[in-house]
Amino acid sequence: MHSTEATELKQLIVQSDEVRDAFAAGKPIVALESTIITHGMPFPRNVETARQVEADIRSEGAVPATIALMDGKVHVGLSDADLDRLARAENVMKCSRADLTFALATGAYGATTVAATMMAAHLAGIHVFATGGIGGVHKGAEESFDVSADLEELARTPVCVVCAGAKALLDLPKTLEVLETKGVPVISFATTELPAFWSRESGLDAPYSLDTPAEIGALLKMRANFPDHGGVLIANPVPEEHEIPREEMAGHIDAAIRKAGSEGIRGKDVTPYVLGAILELTDGRSLDTNIALVRNNARLAARIASELT
């Protein structure tokens, strides 16, 4: 990218005062997506959770940078007023790579998914991003070709994504295969098994395992030496006291996917529909687990970001 192009792109970014001060002081910064606010849960719990996650990052000595699209700009870090404005907004676009520029060009409110958050974080100069779980290869993708843009973004954009694994409603073995093909290191944190979002176990061996933020930081520094490298995926198991066991979740997931199929749900509508069905089937436990794992990932991401400063 030419310097003129880079300058024009960065003019699209609006930093919060806290984020601007963090860059100036060389403090560690952690990016956060905004779909959890607009598409993950109702108001006011969405705002409460977003502020909890930001507080978790600050408690580890880092600065949170929640990313969203408003007024034709990429907002990196949201003030309390901006966060509240986004949470109350109606018809907010759920933006992946394909949607980001449309939202910016039209001035629409846009909440960023994993892929779009990675794009914006990289543009802003943020190297670590905490989320709940990534998208991946959907079950039946051999017929539907339903594969999340998150995987392609991990292949191309050099941001470390800390998550609790891919969402367990996906085809996890195929998701791992695609990540391997695209050269994305998948590192399980302090376990040799790949976590499965709501559950600590998936039945799949982790490709790699590291036990400390310092080890992860060393890996990221080494990988940055190579041009055109993509992202790194850190799979962080949900705390044991908050998990829903794998065997129990499998039944809920199968029931939710069958319901989605019977009602003709397709494409990008599948994941939010299935998550909503699972919320009902678990009597709200899946949401509590989701919040716990996001907060856990945020704390680990802050410790990793601190290793890079």
PDB file of C-alpha atoms in Angstrom:
ATOM      1  CA  MET A   1       0.000   0.000   0.000  1.00  0.00           C
ATOM      2  CA  HIS A   2       1.338   3.440  -0.966  1.00  0.00           C
ATOM      3  CA  SER A   3       1.766   5.998   1.806  1.00  0.00           C
ATOM      4  CA  THR A   4      -0.879   8.278   0.236  1.00  0.00           C
ATOM      5  CA  GLU A   5      -3.414   5.441   0.196  1.00  0.00           C
ATOM      6  CA  ALA A   6      -2.588   4.543   3.802  1.00  0.00           C
ATOM      7  CA  THR A   7      -3.065   8.164   4.878  1.00  0.00           C
ATOM      8  CA  GLU A   8      -6.448   8.370   3.114  1.00  0.00           C
ATOM      9  CA  LEU A   9      -7.580   5.137   4.771  1.00  0.00           C
ATOM     10  CA  LYS A  10      -6.522   6.302   8.212  1.00  0.00           C
ATOM     11  CA  GLN A  11      -8.599   9.452   7.743  1.00  0.00           C
ATOM     12  CA  LEU A  12     -11.608   7.138   7.997  1.00  0.00           C
ATOM     13  CA  ILE A  13     -10.653   6.326  11.600  1.00  0.00           C
ATOM     14  CA  VAL A  14     -11.974   8.194  14.627  1.00  0.00           C
ATOM     15  CA  GLN A  15     -10.179   7.267  17.843  1.00  0.00           C
ATOM     16  CA  SER A  16     -11.694   7.750  21.272  1.00  0.00           C
ATOM     17  CA  ASP A  17      -9.733   9.981  23.645  1.00  0.00           C
ATOM     18  CA  GLU A  18      -8.713   6.919  25.671  1.00  0.00           C
ATOM     19  CA  VAL A  19      -7.388   5.065  22.627  1.00  0.00           C
ATOM     20  CA  ARG A  20      -5.597   8.135  21.288  1.00  0.00           C
ATOM     21  CA  ASP A  21      -3.876   8.616  24.648  1.00  0.00           C
ATOM     22  CA  ALA A  22      -2.940   4.925  24.758  1.00  0.00           C
ATOM     23  CA  PHE A  23      -1.232   5.110  21.370  1.00  0.00           C
ATOM     24  CA  ALA A  24       0.635   8.245  22.424  1.00  0.00           C
ATOM     25  CA  ALA A  25       1.815   6.607  25.656  1.00  0.00           C
ATOM     26  CA  GLY A  26       2.679   3.255  24.075  1.00  0.00           C
ATOM     27  CA  LYS A  27       0.128   1.368  26.174  1.00  0.00           C
ATOM     28  CA  PRO A  28      -1.180  -2.073  25.152  1.00  0.00           C
ATOM     29  CA  ILE A  29      -4.514  -1.924  23.301  1.00  0.00           C
ATOM     30  CA  VAL A  30      -7.065  -4.688  22.687  1.00  0.00           C
ATOM     31  CA  ALA A  31      -9.654  -4.462  19.917  1.00  0.00           C
ATOM     32  CA  LEU A  32     -13.235  -5.593  20.551  1.00  0.00           C
ATOM     33  CA  GLU A  33     -16.005  -6.286  18.063  1.00  0.00           C
ATOM     34  CA  SER A  34     -19.410  -4.612  18.274  1.00  0.00           C
ATOM     35  CA  THR A  35     -21.854  -7.280  17.052  1.00  0.00           C
ATOM     36  CA  ILE A  36     -22.110  -8.520  20.642  1.00  0.00           C
ATOM     37  CA  ILE A  37     -23.692  -5.140  21.414  1.00  0.00           C
ATOM     38  CA  THR A  38     -26.115  -4.922  18.498  1.00  0.00           C
ATOM     39  CA  HIS A  39     -26.872  -8.546  17.618  1.00  0.00           C
ATOM     40  CA  GLY A  40     -25.857 -10.558  20.670  1.00  0.00           C
ATOM     41  CA  MET A  41     -28.258  -9.564  23.428  1.00  0.00           C
ATOM     42  CA  PRO A  42     -31.027  -7.082  24.265  1.00  0.00           C
ATOM     43  CA  PHE A  43     -30.650  -3.606  25.747  1.00  0.00           C
ATOM     44  CA  PRO A  44     -29.531  -2.859  28.452  1.00  0.00           C
ATOM     45  CA  ARG A  45     -27.675  -6.139  29.021  1.00  0.00           C
ATOM     46  CA  ASN A  46     -25.695  -5.549  25.838  1.00  0.00           C
ATOM     47  CA  VAL A  47     -24.296  -2.274  27.195  1.00  0.00           C
ATOM     48  CA  GLU A  48     -23.656  -3.749  30.630  1.00  0.00           C
ATOM     49  CA  THR A  49     -21.705  -6.639  29.113  1.00  0.00           C
ATOM     50  CA  ALA A  50     -19.715  -4.387  26.777  1.00  0.00           C
ATOM     51  CA  ARG A  51     -18.678  -2.202  29.704  1.00  0.00           C
ATOM     52  CA  GLN A  52     -17.804  -5.258  31.805  1.00  0.00           C
ATOM     53  CA  VAL A  53     -15.527  -6.569  29.062  1.00  0.00           C
ATOM     54  CA  GLU A  54     -13.848  -3.177  28.682  1.00  0.00           C
ATOM     55  CA  ALA A  55     -13.335  -3.036  32.449  1.00  0.00           C
ATOM     56  CA  ASP A  56     -11.740  -6.499  32.388  1.00  0.00           C
ATOM     57  CA  ILE A  57      -9.192  -5.264  29.855  1.00  0.00           C
ATOM     58  CA  ARG A  58      -8.400  -2.182  31.926  1.00  0.00           C
ATOM     59  CA  SER A  59      -7.970  -4.356  35.022  1.00  0.00           C
ATOM     60  CA  GLU A  60      -5.098  -6.106  33.231  1.00  0.00           C
ATOM     61  CA  GLY A  61      -3.358  -2.823  32.408  1.00  0.00           C
ATOM     62  CA  ALA A  62      -4.481  -2.508  28.778  1.00  0.00           C
ATOM     63  CA  VAL A  63      -6.895  -0.209  26.943  1.00  0.00           C
ATOM     64  CA  PRO A  64     -10.053  -1.471  25.218  1.00  0.00           C
ATOM     65  CA  ALA A  65     -10.904  -0.337  21.690  1.00  0.00           C
ATOM     66  CA  THR A  66     -14.434  -1.364  20.750  1.00  0.00           C
ATOM     67  CA  ILE A  67     -14.814  -0.941  16.987  1.00  0.00           C
ATOM     68  CA  ALA A  68     -17.990   0.147  15.202  1.00  0.00           C
ATOM     69  CA  LEU A  69     -19.063   2.050  12.089  1.00  0.00           C
ATOM     70  CA  MET A  70     -20.971   5.290  12.622  1.00  0.00           C
ATOM     71  CA  ASP A  71     -21.487   8.387  10.497  1.00  0.00           C
ATOM     72  CA  GLY A  72     -19.268   7.088   7.699  1.00  0.00           C
ATOM     73  CA  LYS A  73     -16.276   6.572   9.985  1.00  0.00           C
ATOM     74  CA  VAL A  74     -14.546   3.626  11.661  1.00  0.00           C
ATOM     75  CA  HIS A  75     -14.760   4.363  15.368  1.00  0.00           C
ATOM     76  CA  VAL A  76     -11.874   2.768  17.254  1.00  0.00           C
ATOM     77  CA  GLY A  77     -12.828   2.993  20.890  1.00  0.00           C
ATOM     78  CA  LEU A  78     -16.298   4.141  21.919  1.00  0.00           C
ATOM     79  CA  SER A  79     -17.160   6.748  24.518  1.00  0.00           C
ATOM     80  CA  ASP A  80     -19.989   5.964  26.931  1.00  0.00           C
ATOM     81  CA  ALA A  81     -22.285   8.121  24.809  1.00  0.00           C
ATOM     82  CA  ASP A  82     -21.269   6.369  21.565  1.00  0.00           C
ATOM     83  CA  LEU A  83     -21.692   2.954  23.146  1.00  0.00           C
ATOM     84  CA  ASP A  84     -25.175   3.850  24.322  1.00  0.00           C
ATOM     85  CA  ARG A  85     -26.034   5.344  20.915  1.00  0.00           C
ATOM     86  CA  LEU A  86     -24.972   2.172  19.122  1.00  0.00           C
ATOM     87  CA  ALA A  87     -26.795  -0.090  21.567  1.00  0.00           C
ATOM     88  CA  ARG A  88     -30.066   1.800  21.068  1.00  0.00           C
ATOM     89  CA  ALA A  89     -29.760   2.142  17.276  1.00  0.00           C
ATOM     90  CA  GLU A  90     -32.198   0.304  15.036  1.00  0.00           C
ATOM     91  CA  ASN A  91     -31.439  -1.579  11.795  1.00  0.00           C
ATOM     92  CA  VAL A  92     -27.714  -1.766  12.526  1.00  0.00           C
ATOM     93  CA  MET A  93     -25.821  -3.560   9.755  1.00  0.00           C
ATOM     94  CA  LYS A  94     -23.865  -6.665  10.725  1.00  0.00           C
ATOM     95  CA  CYS A  95     -20.649  -5.976   8.854  1.00  0.00           C
ATOM     96  CA  SER A  96     -18.137  -8.495   7.610  1.00  0.00           C
ATOM     97  CA  ARG A  97     -15.528  -7.745   4.908  1.00  0.00           C
ATOM     98  CA  ALA A  98     -18.158  -7.533   2.174  1.00  0.00           C
ATOM     99  CA  ASP A  99     -20.331  -5.074   4.088  1.00  0.00           C
ATOM    100  CA  LEU A 100     -17.824  -2.729   5.717  1.00  0.00           C
ATOM    101  CA  THR A 101     -17.321  -0.302   2.846  1.00  0.00           C
ATOM    102  CA  PHE A 102     -21.066  -0.261   2.051  1.00  0.00           C
ATOM    103  CA  ALA A 103     -21.843   0.848   5.602  1.00  0.00           C
ATOM    104  CA  LEU A 104     -19.127   3.511   5.467  1.00  0.00           C
ATOM    105  CA  ALA A 105     -20.244   4.813   2.068  1.00  0.00           C
ATOM    106  CA  THR A 106     -23.882   5.089   3.107  1.00  0.00           C
ATOM    107  CA  GLY A 107     -23.232   6.359   6.627  1.00  0.00           C
ATOM    108  CA  ALA A 108     -25.197   3.469   8.126  1.00  0.00           C
ATOM    109  CA  TYR A 109     -24.646   2.176  11.619  1.00  0.00           C
ATOM    110  CA  GLY A 110     -22.483  -0.935  11.339  1.00  0.00           C
ATOM    111  CA  ALA A 111     -21.454  -3.495  13.948  1.00  0.00           C
ATOM    112  CA  THR A 112     -18.252  -5.314  13.104  1.00  0.00           C
ATOM    113  CA  THR A 113     -17.912  -9.084  13.018  1.00  0.00           C
ATOM    114  CA  VAL A 114     -14.598 -10.884  13.533  1.00  0.00           C
ATOM    115  CA  ALA A 115     -13.474 -10.273   9.938  1.00  0.00           C
ATOM    116  CA  ALA A 116     -14.350  -6.568   9.845  1.00  0.00           C
ATOM    117  CA  THR A 117     -12.908  -5.976  13.320  1.00  0.00           C
ATOM    118  CA  MET A 118      -9.632  -7.549  12.204  1.00  0.00           C
ATOM    119  CA  MET A 119      -9.552  -5.272   9.160  1.00  0.00           C
ATOM    120  CA  ALA A 120     -10.200  -2.165  11.228  1.00  0.00           C
ATOM    121  CA  ALA A 121      -7.816  -3.157  14.018  1.00  0.00           C
ATOM    122  CA  HIS A 122      -4.988  -3.736  11.542  1.00  0.00           C
ATOM    123  CA  LEU A 123      -5.676  -0.409   9.837  1.00  0.00           C
ATOM    124  CA  ALA A 124      -5.580   1.306  13.231  1.00  0.00           C
ATOM    125  CA  GLY A 125      -2.347  -0.416  14.278  1.00  0.00           C
ATOM    126  CA  ILE A 126      -3.849  -2.730  16.919  1.00  0.00           C
ATOM    127  CA  HIS A 127      -2.358  -6.219  17.024  1.00  0.00           C
ATOM    128  CA  VAL A 128      -4.594  -8.141  19.464  1.00  0.00           C
ATOM    129  CA  PHE A 129      -8.347  -8.664  19.318  1.00  0.00           C
ATOM    130  CA  ALA A 130     -10.621 -10.431  21.810  1.00  0.00           C
ATOM    131  CA  THR A 131     -13.913 -12.009  20.807  1.00  0.00           C
ATOM    132  CA  GLY A 132     -16.224 -14.853  21.828  1.00  0.00           C
ATOM    133  CA  GLY A 133     -15.852 -17.381  19.046  1.00  0.00           C
ATOM    134  CA  ILE A 134     -14.943 -17.215  15.374  1.00  0.00           C
ATOM    135  CA  GLY A 135     -17.067 -18.322  12.438  1.00  0.00           C
ATOM    136  CA  GLY A 136     -15.979 -21.266  10.352  1.00  0.00           C
ATOM    137  CA  VAL A 137     -17.193 -24.054   8.106  1.00  0.00           C
ATOM    138  CA  HIS A 138     -20.893 -24.758   8.625  1.00  0.00           C
ATOM    139  CA  LYS A 139     -22.220 -28.274   8.796  1.00  0.00           C
ATOM    140  CA  GLY A 140     -23.337 -29.320   5.317  1.00  0.00           C
ATOM    141  CA  ALA A 141     -20.950 -26.840   3.669  1.00  0.00           C
ATOM    142  CA  GLU A 142     -20.144 -29.440   1.003  1.00  0.00           C
ATOM    143  CA  GLU A 143     -23.609 -28.599  -0.373  1.00  0.00           C
ATOM    144  CA  SER A 144     -24.281 -25.073   0.881  1.00  0.00           C
ATOM    145  CA  PHE A 145     -20.705 -23.702   0.518  1.00  0.00           C
ATOM    146  CA  ASP A 146     -21.408 -21.805   3.752  1.00  0.00           C
ATOM    147  CA  VAL A 147     -17.971 -20.849   5.049  1.00  0.00           C
ATOM    148  CA  SER A 148     -17.401 -17.797   7.237  1.00  0.00           C
ATOM    149  CA  ALA A 149     -15.324 -14.892   5.949  1.00  0.00           C
ATOM    150  CA  ASP A 150     -13.517 -15.021   9.317  1.00  0.00           C
ATOM    151  CA  LEU A 151     -11.299 -17.826   8.024  1.00  0.00           C
ATOM    152  CA  GLU A 152     -10.170 -15.884   4.967  1.00  0.00           C
ATOM    153  CA  GLU A 153      -9.516 -12.821   7.122  1.00  0.00           C
ATOM    154  CA  LEU A 154      -7.354 -14.856   9.493  1.00  0.00           C
ATOM    155  CA  ALA A 155      -5.363 -15.992   6.474  1.00  0.00           C
ATOM    156  CA  ARG A 156      -4.645 -12.474   5.261  1.00  0.00           C
ATOM    157  CA  THR A 157      -4.716 -10.014   8.193  1.00  0.00           C
ATOM    158  CA  PRO A 158      -1.925 -10.052  10.819  1.00  0.00           C
ATOM    159  CA  VAL A 159      -3.995  -9.732  13.981  1.00  0.00           C
ATOM    160  CA  CYS A 160      -3.944 -12.116  16.951  1.00  0.00           C
ATOM    161  CA  VAL A 161      -7.522 -13.246  17.645  1.00  0.00           C
ATOM    162  CA  VAL A 162      -8.244 -14.533  21.149  1.00  0.00           C
ATOM    163  CA  CYS A 163     -11.433 -16.598  21.280  1.00  0.00           C
ATOM    164  CA  ALA A 164     -12.956 -19.689  22.900  1.00  0.00           C
ATOM    165  CA  GLY A 165     -12.590 -21.611  19.645  1.00  0.00           C
ATOM    166  CA  ALA A 166     -14.958 -21.673  16.694  1.00  0.00           C
ATOM    167  CA  LYS A 167     -18.651 -21.635  17.563  1.00  0.00           C
ATOM    168  CA  ALA A 168     -19.565 -25.215  18.432  1.00  0.00           C
ATOM    169  CA  LEU A 169     -22.529 -25.284  16.040  1.00  0.00           C
ATOM    170  CA  LEU A 170     -19.993 -25.424  13.174  1.00  0.00           C
ATOM    171  CA  ASP A 171     -18.145 -28.340  11.613  1.00  0.00           C
ATOM    172  CA  LEU A 172     -15.037 -28.064  13.788  1.00  0.00           C
ATOM    173  CA  PRO A 173     -12.838 -30.659  11.999  1.00  0.00           C
ATOM    174  CA  LYS A 174     -13.445 -28.957   8.624  1.00  0.00           C
ATOM    175  CA  THR A 175     -12.848 -25.542  10.187  1.00  0.00           C
ATOM    176  CA  LEU A 176      -9.458 -26.731  11.467  1.00  0.00           C
ATOM    177  CA  GLU A 177      -8.617 -28.138   8.030  1.00  0.00           C
ATOM    178  CA  VAL A 178      -9.352 -24.818   6.327  1.00  0.00           C
ATOM    179  CA  LEU A 179      -7.283 -22.892   8.868  1.00  0.00           C
ATOM    180  CA  GLU A 180      -4.381 -25.278   8.320  1.00  0.00           C
ATOM    181  CA  THR A 181      -4.656 -24.936   4.550  1.00  0.00           C
ATOM    182  CA  LYS A 182      -4.616 -21.166   4.855  1.00  0.00           C
ATOM    183  CA  GLY A 183      -1.543 -21.185   7.096  1.00  0.00           C
ATOM    184  CA  VAL A 184      -3.201 -19.934  10.282  1.00  0.00           C
ATOM    185  CA  PRO A 185      -1.558 -21.193  13.491  1.00  0.00           C
ATOM    186  CA  VAL A 186      -4.208 -22.412  15.951  1.00  0.00           C
ATOM    187  CA  ILE A 187      -2.896 -22.301  19.511  1.00  0.00           C
ATOM    188  CA  SER A 188      -4.851 -23.656  22.464  1.00  0.00           C
ATOM    189  CA  PHE A 189      -4.048 -21.843  25.686  1.00  0.00           C
ATOM    190  CA  ALA A 190      -2.934 -24.057  28.588  1.00  0.00           C
ATOM    191  CA  THR A 191      -4.586 -27.176  27.134  1.00  0.00           C
ATOM    192  CA  THR A 192      -3.797 -29.761  24.488  1.00  0.00           C
ATOM    193  CA  GLU A 193      -7.416 -29.977  23.317  1.00  0.00           C
ATOM    194  CA  LEU A 194      -9.280 -27.549  21.100  1.00  0.00           C
ATOM    195  CA  PRO A 195     -12.008 -25.830  23.132  1.00  0.00           C
ATOM    196  CA  ALA A 196     -15.521 -25.718  21.679  1.00  0.00           C
ATOM    197  CA  PHE A 197     -16.920 -22.337  22.697  1.00  0.00           C
ATOM    198  CA  TRP A 198     -19.489 -23.176  25.428  1.00  0.00           C
ATOM    199  CA  SER A 199     -17.497 -26.331  26.309  1.00  0.00           C
ATOM    200  CA  ARG A 200     -13.887 -26.804  27.310  1.00  0.00           C
ATOM    201  CA  GLU A 201     -13.566 -29.937  25.180  1.00  0.00           C
ATOM    202  CA  SER A 202     -14.264 -30.694  21.537  1.00  0.00           C
ATOM    203  CA  GLY A 203     -12.742 -34.159  21.170  1.00  0.00           C
ATOM    204  CA  LEU A 204     -10.131 -32.650  18.816  1.00  0.00           C
ATOM    205  CA  ASP A 205      -6.431 -32.280  19.541  1.00  0.00           C
ATOM    206  CA  ALA A 206      -5.141 -28.736  19.363  1.00  0.00           C
ATOM    207  CA  PRO A 207      -2.587 -28.209  16.577  1.00  0.00           C
ATOM    208  CA  TYR A 208      -0.390 -26.330  19.062  1.00  0.00           C
ATOM    209  CA  SER A 209      -0.466 -25.422  22.739  1.00  0.00           C
ATOM    210  CA  LEU A 210       1.181 -22.626  24.722  1.00  0.00           C
ATOM    211  CA  ASP A 211       0.878 -22.018  28.442  1.00  0.00           C
ATOM    212  CA  THR A 212       1.701 -18.344  29.045  1.00  0.00           C
ATOM    213  CA  PRO A 213       1.014 -14.923  27.478  1.00  0.00           C
ATOM    214  CA  ALA A 214       4.789 -14.460  27.228  1.00  0.00           C
ATOM    215  CA  GLU A 215       5.086 -17.528  24.990  1.00  0.00           C
ATOM    216  CA  ILE A 216       2.275 -16.257  22.789  1.00  0.00           C
ATOM    217  CA  GLY A 217       3.906 -12.841  22.610  1.00  0.00           C
ATOM    218  CA  ALA A 218       7.181 -14.414  21.481  1.00  0.00           C
ATOM    219  CA  LEU A 219       5.351 -16.306  18.735  1.00  0.00           C
ATOM    220  CA  LEU A 220       3.659 -13.122  17.492  1.00  0.00           C
ATOM    221  CA  LYS A 221       6.961 -11.232  17.436  1.00  0.00           C
ATOM    222  CA  MET A 222       8.611 -14.036  15.453  1.00  0.00           C
ATOM    223  CA  ARG A 223       5.718 -14.268  12.986  1.00  0.00           C
ATOM    224  CA  ALA A 224       5.851 -10.509  12.384  1.00  0.00           C
ATOM    225  CA  ASN A 225       9.315 -10.950  10.868  1.00  0.00           C
ATOM    226  CA  PHE A 226       7.801 -12.603   7.815  1.00  0.00           C
ATOM    227  CA  PRO A 227       6.096 -10.488   5.126  1.00  0.00           C
ATOM    228  CA  ASP A 228       2.485 -11.170   4.120  1.00  0.00           C
ATOM    229  CA  HIS A 229       1.805 -13.229   7.227  1.00  0.00           C
ATOM    230  CA  GLY A 230      -1.780 -13.601   8.373  1.00  0.00           C
ATOM    231  CA  GLY A 231      -3.340 -13.839  11.773  1.00  0.00           C
ATOM    232  CA  VAL A 232      -2.881 -16.169  14.724  1.00  0.00           C
ATOM    233  CA  LEU A 233      -5.809 -17.825  16.489  1.00  0.00           C
ATOM    234  CA  ILE A 234      -5.616 -18.320  20.251  1.00  0.00           C
ATOM    235  CA  ALA A 235      -8.259 -20.762  21.546  1.00  0.00           C
ATOM    236  CA  ASN A 236      -8.877 -20.069  25.232  1.00  0.00           C
ATOM    237  CA  PRO A 237     -11.167 -22.509  27.093  1.00  0.00           C
ATOM    238  CA  VAL A 238     -14.144 -21.095  28.972  1.00  0.00           C
ATOM    239  CA  PRO A 239     -13.570 -21.224  32.754  1.00  0.00           C
ATOM    240  CA  GLU A 240     -14.642 -24.606  34.103  1.00  0.00           C
ATOM    241  CA  GLU A 241     -17.251 -23.190  36.466  1.00  0.00           C
ATOM    242  CA  HIS A 242     -19.074 -21.564  33.532  1.00  0.00           C
ATOM    243  CA  GLU A 243     -18.937 -24.275  30.881  1.00  0.00           C
ATOM    244  CA  ILE A 244     -21.818 -26.322  29.508  1.00  0.00           C
ATOM    245  CA  PRO A 245     -20.468 -29.863  28.970  1.00  0.00           C
ATOM    246  CA  ARG A 246     -19.859 -31.012  25.417  1.00  0.00           C
ATOM    247  CA  GLU A 247     -22.322 -33.910  25.544  1.00  0.00           C
ATOM    248  CA  GLU A 248     -25.164 -31.657  26.706  1.00  0.00           C
ATOM    249  CA  MET A 249     -24.419 -28.965  24.139  1.00  0.00           C
ATOM    250  CA  ALA A 250     -24.323 -31.481  21.283  1.00  0.00           C
ATOM    251  CA  GLY A 251     -27.994 -32.290  21.805  1.00  0.00           C
ATOM    252  CA  HIS A 252     -29.013 -28.642  21.974  1.00  0.00           C
ATOM    253  CA  ILE A 253     -26.997 -27.779  18.857  1.00  0.00           C
ATOM    254  CA  ASP A 254     -28.483 -30.625  16.799  1.00  0.00           C
ATOM    255  CA  ALA A 255     -32.012 -29.627  17.818  1.00  0.00           C
ATOM    256  CA  ALA A 256     -31.384 -25.963  16.966  1.00  0.00           C
ATOM    257  CA  ILE A 257     -29.860 -26.767  13.554  1.00  0.00           C
ATOM    258  CA  ARG A 258     -32.781 -29.058  12.678  1.00  0.00           C
ATOM    259  CA  LYS A 259     -35.185 -26.269  13.623  1.00  0.00           C
ATOM    260  CA  ALA A 260     -33.311 -23.785  11.422  1.00  0.00           C
ATOM    261  CA  GLY A 261     -33.436 -26.210   8.485  1.00  0.00           C
ATOM    262  CA  SER A 262     -37.152 -26.870   8.893  1.00  0.00           C
ATOM    263  CA  GLU A 263     -37.853 -23.138   8.852  1.00  0.00           C
ATOM    264  CA  GLY A 264     -35.704 -22.468   5.772  1.00  0.00           C
ATOM    265  CA  ILE A 265     -33.054 -20.358   7.498  1.00  0.00           C
ATOM    266  CA  ARG A 266     -30.045 -19.876   5.195  1.00  0.00           C
ATOM    267  CA  GLY A 267     -26.736 -18.021   4.841  1.00  0.00           C
ATOM    268  CA  LYS A 268     -25.690 -15.411   7.397  1.00  0.00           C
ATOM    269  CA  ASP A 269     -29.039 -15.794   9.200  1.00  0.00           C
ATOM    270  CA  VAL A 270     -28.169 -19.337  10.337  1.00  0.00           C
ATOM    271  CA  THR A 271     -25.773 -18.480  13.158  1.00  0.00           C
ATOM    272  CA  PRO A 272     -27.929 -15.863  14.959  1.00  0.00           C
ATOM    273  CA  TYR A 273     -31.002 -18.071  14.560  1.00  0.00           C
ATOM    274  CA  VAL A 274     -29.279 -21.148  15.977  1.00  0.00           C
ATOM    275  CA  LEU A 275     -27.766 -19.140  18.845  1.00  0.00           C
ATOM    276  CA  GLY A 276     -31.236 -17.851  19.693  1.00  0.00           C
ATOM    277  CA  ALA A 277     -32.676 -21.360  19.636  1.00  0.00           C
ATOM    278  CA  ILE A 278     -29.877 -22.631  21.866  1.00  0.00           C
ATOM    279  CA  LEU A 279     -30.568 -19.786  24.314  1.00  0.00           C
ATOM    280  CA  GLU A 280     -34.139 -21.056  24.660  1.00  0.00           C
ATOM    281  CA  LEU A 281     -33.115 -24.723  24.889  1.00  0.00           C
ATOM    282  CA  THR A 282     -30.621 -23.983  27.686  1.00  0.00           C
ATOM    283  CA  ASP A 283     -32.980 -21.649  29.591  1.00  0.00           C
ATOM    284  CA  GLY A 284     -30.538 -18.783  29.207  1.00  0.00           C
ATOM    285  CA  ARG A 285     -27.416 -20.656  30.363  1.00  0.00           C
ATOM    286  CA  SER A 286     -25.739 -20.343  26.957  1.00  0.00           C
ATOM    287  CA  LEU A 287     -25.817 -16.537  27.224  1.00  0.00           C
ATOM    288  CA  ASP A 288     -24.299 -16.599  30.715  1.00  0.00           C
ATOM    289  CA  THR A 289     -21.546 -18.899  29.414  1.00  0.00           C
ATOM    290  CA  ASN A 290     -21.033 -16.665  26.398  1.00  0.00           C
ATOM    291  CA  ILE A 291     -20.523 -13.608  28.597  1.00  0.00           C
ATOM    292  CA  ALA A 292     -18.102 -15.498  30.875  1.00  0.00           C
ATOM    293  CA  LEU A 293     -15.967 -16.698  27.979  1.00  0.00           C
ATOM    294  CA  VAL A 294     -15.822 -13.269  26.329  1.00  0.00           C
ATOM    295  CA  ARG A 295     -14.632 -11.728  29.591  1.00  0.00           C
ATOM    296  CA  ASN A 296     -12.073 -14.517  30.021  1.00  0.00           C
ATOM    297  CA  ASN A 297     -10.784 -13.945  26.486  1.00  0.00           C
ATOM    298  CA  ALA A 298     -10.561 -10.189  27.058  1.00  0.00           C
ATOM    299  CA  ARG A 299      -8.350 -10.670  30.112  1.00  0.00           C
ATOM    300  CA  LEU A 300      -6.017 -13.032  28.248  1.00  0.00           C
ATOM    301  CA  ALA A 301      -5.875 -10.704  25.239  1.00  0.00           C
ATOM    302  CA  ALA A 302      -4.850  -7.827  27.506  1.00  0.00           C
ATOM    303  CA  ARG A 303      -2.005  -9.887  28.938  1.00  0.00           C
ATOM    304  CA  ILE A 304      -0.861 -10.852  25.436  1.00  0.00           C
ATOM    305  CA  ALA A 305      -1.013  -7.244  24.250  1.00  0.00           C
ATOM    306  CA  SER A 306       1.121  -6.245  27.223  1.00  0.00           C
ATOM    307  CA  GLU A 307       3.820  -8.654  26.026  1.00  0.00           C
ATOM    308  CA  LEU A 308       3.991  -6.787  22.699  1.00  0.00           C
ATOM    309  CA  THR A 309       4.479  -3.259  24.048  1.00  0.00           C
TER     310      THR A 309
END
